[in-house]
Each structure stands twice: as structure tokens, then as C-alpha cells.
Amino acid sequence: MSPHTTTSPAPAPGTGTGAHTAEAAGIIQDARQRIDDLDGRIIGLVQERMAVSAVIQRERLTSGGRRVNLSREMEILAHYRDQLGKPGTALAMTLLELSRGQI
């Protein structure tokens, strides 16, 4: 090795976690698994919400109504904002967009 060559530090015990100890890496890996499990449940609930919304839209259209009920959507936006703050509004908008189907 030449005198101008430097070596990289050894990878942290929790490579991929950013942790600097094996204990912290284990906690992070367990927490990430829990997040992955929660994400799977959230995705399933969003899909269920989309299916229920499709039933509502179909019935509303069949009865001569409109596909979208703006006053109901405003209630949903307010609920998410009240519970989660400003980012909740963005989340609700995404859920509404997913649940509307193709307009």
C-alpha cells in the first residue's frame, strides 16, 4: 500500500441499518420488520376501502346520483387533518383518489 492510500473504515455492525452497535442493529431490524408488517396491513385496508367505495359509487350512480359526493369528501379531509395535521390532508387526498376509481 502506498503512503497516500487510505483504507475505508470497517462497516458498522448493523450494515444497512446505520447502527453502530450490534444491539442497535437488532432493534432496528426488528422495528423495520414491524413496519413492513404494518405496511402490509395498511395496504390491505386501503384495498378494502377501495372496494367499499366502489360499492357506494355503484349504488349512487345506479340511483341517479353522482359518482363523487364532495361534501362527504370534505368531511373525510377534515377528519384526517384533525387527527394527523396537515400531512393527514395529503394522505386523505391520496386515499380519496385511490378510492374514486376511474372517473
Tab-separated table of C-alpha atoms in Angstrom:
chain	number	residue	atom	x	y	z
A	1	MET	CA	0.000	0.000	0.000
A	2	SER	CA	1.404	3.441	-0.859
A	3	PRO	CA	1.678	6.123	1.831
A	4	HIS	CA	-1.103	8.108	0.116
A	5	THR	CA	-3.645	5.274	0.150
A	6	THR	CA	-6.284	5.320	2.854
A	7	THR	CA	-8.416	2.450	3.956
A	8	SER	CA	-12.138	2.688	4.468
A	9	PRO	CA	-13.435	2.135	7.967
A	10	ALA	CA	-14.924	-1.266	8.634
A	11	PRO	CA	-18.670	-1.463	8.030
A	12	ALA	CA	-20.792	-0.836	11.090
A	13	PRO	CA	-22.160	-3.916	12.858
A	14	GLY	CA	-25.616	-3.043	11.556
A	15	THR	CA	-24.766	-2.703	7.882
A	16	GLY	CA	-27.828	-1.366	6.156
A	17	THR	CA	-29.342	-0.027	9.377
A	18	GLY	CA	-26.971	2.837	10.078
A	19	ALA	CA	-26.456	1.468	13.581
A	20	HIS	CA	-23.044	1.431	15.220
A	21	THR	CA	-23.650	-1.485	17.555
A	22	ALA	CA	-24.994	-4.971	17.032
A	23	GLU	CA	-27.644	-4.358	19.699
A	24	ALA	CA	-28.944	-1.230	17.959
A	25	ALA	CA	-28.890	-3.043	14.609
A	26	GLY	CA	-31.032	-5.836	16.055
A	27	ILE	CA	-33.565	-3.377	17.457
A	28	ILE	CA	-33.706	-1.519	14.146
A	29	GLN	CA	-34.135	-4.750	12.160
A	30	ASP	CA	-36.973	-5.857	14.454
A	31	ALA	CA	-38.649	-2.448	14.194
A	32	ARG	CA	-38.293	-2.478	10.408
A	33	GLN	CA	-39.958	-5.896	10.287
A	34	ARG	CA	-42.799	-4.499	12.365
A	35	ILE	CA	-43.116	-1.542	9.957
A	36	ASP	CA	-43.165	-3.942	6.996
A	37	ASP	CA	-45.954	-5.910	8.696
A	38	LEU	CA	-47.900	-2.715	9.421
A	39	ASP	CA	-47.448	-1.557	5.828
A	40	GLY	CA	-48.891	-4.849	4.608
A	41	ARG	CA	-51.930	-4.386	6.839
A	42	ILE	CA	-52.323	-0.746	5.745
A	43	ILE	CA	-52.207	-1.753	2.078
A	44	GLY	CA	-54.842	-4.417	2.738
A	45	LEU	CA	-57.061	-1.863	4.480
A	46	VAL	CA	-56.638	0.614	1.618
A	47	GLN	CA	-57.660	-2.101	-0.847
A	48	GLU	CA	-60.684	-2.912	1.319
A	49	ARG	CA	-61.562	0.799	1.461
A	50	MET	CA	-61.348	0.979	-2.329
A	51	ALA	CA	-63.728	-1.979	-2.680
A	52	VAL	CA	-66.266	-0.470	-0.235
A	53	SER	CA	-66.036	2.868	-2.029
A	54	ALA	CA	-66.718	1.124	-5.358
A	55	VAL	CA	-69.955	-0.304	-3.870
A	56	ILE	CA	-71.017	3.159	-2.724
A	57	GLN	CA	-70.223	4.715	-6.086
A	58	ARG	CA	-72.041	1.988	-7.984
A	59	GLU	CA	-75.168	2.381	-5.851
A	60	ARG	CA	-75.058	6.159	-6.072
A	61	LEU	CA	-74.744	6.053	-9.881
A	62	THR	CA	-77.412	3.366	-10.235
A	63	SER	CA	-79.829	5.510	-8.249
A	64	GLY	CA	-79.189	8.520	-10.489
A	65	GLY	CA	-76.632	10.271	-8.296
A	66	ARG	CA	-73.120	11.395	-8.981
A	67	ARG	CA	-70.039	9.258	-8.551
A	68	VAL	CA	-68.389	11.730	-6.149
A	69	ASN	CA	-70.019	13.314	-3.098
A	70	LEU	CA	-67.924	16.417	-2.454
A	71	SER	CA	-69.434	17.209	0.946
A	72	ARG	CA	-68.549	13.695	2.140
A	73	GLU	CA	-65.022	14.087	0.790
A	74	MET	CA	-64.660	17.360	2.709
A	75	GLU	CA	-65.695	15.537	5.909
A	76	ILE	CA	-63.039	12.902	5.281
A	77	LEU	CA	-60.369	15.540	4.599
A	78	ALA	CA	-61.269	17.387	7.810
A	79	HIS	CA	-61.188	14.174	9.837
A	80	TYR	CA	-57.726	13.224	8.621
A	81	ARG	CA	-56.455	16.788	9.104
A	82	ASP	CA	-57.848	16.877	12.660
A	83	GLN	CA	-56.230	13.552	13.537
A	84	LEU	CA	-52.900	13.856	11.695
A	85	GLY	CA	-52.369	17.548	10.940
A	86	LYS	CA	-51.568	18.950	7.514
A	87	PRO	CA	-49.908	15.731	6.254
A	88	GLY	CA	-53.184	13.958	7.098
A	89	THR	CA	-54.913	16.062	4.451
A	90	ALA	CA	-52.447	14.860	1.825
A	91	LEU	CA	-52.942	11.271	2.966
A	92	ALA	CA	-56.725	11.649	2.760
A	93	MET	CA	-56.454	13.144	-0.729
A	94	THR	CA	-54.421	10.121	-1.826
A	95	LEU	CA	-56.949	7.719	-0.299
A	96	LEU	CA	-59.821	9.547	-1.975
A	97	GLU	CA	-58.017	9.477	-5.310
A	98	LEU	CA	-57.386	5.743	-4.981
A	99	SER	CA	-60.979	5.101	-3.880
A	100	ARG	CA	-62.665	7.073	-6.636
A	101	GLY	CA	-61.593	4.636	-9.298
A	102	GLN	CA	-61.669	5.867	-12.850
A	103	ILE	CA	-63.870	8.912	-13.332
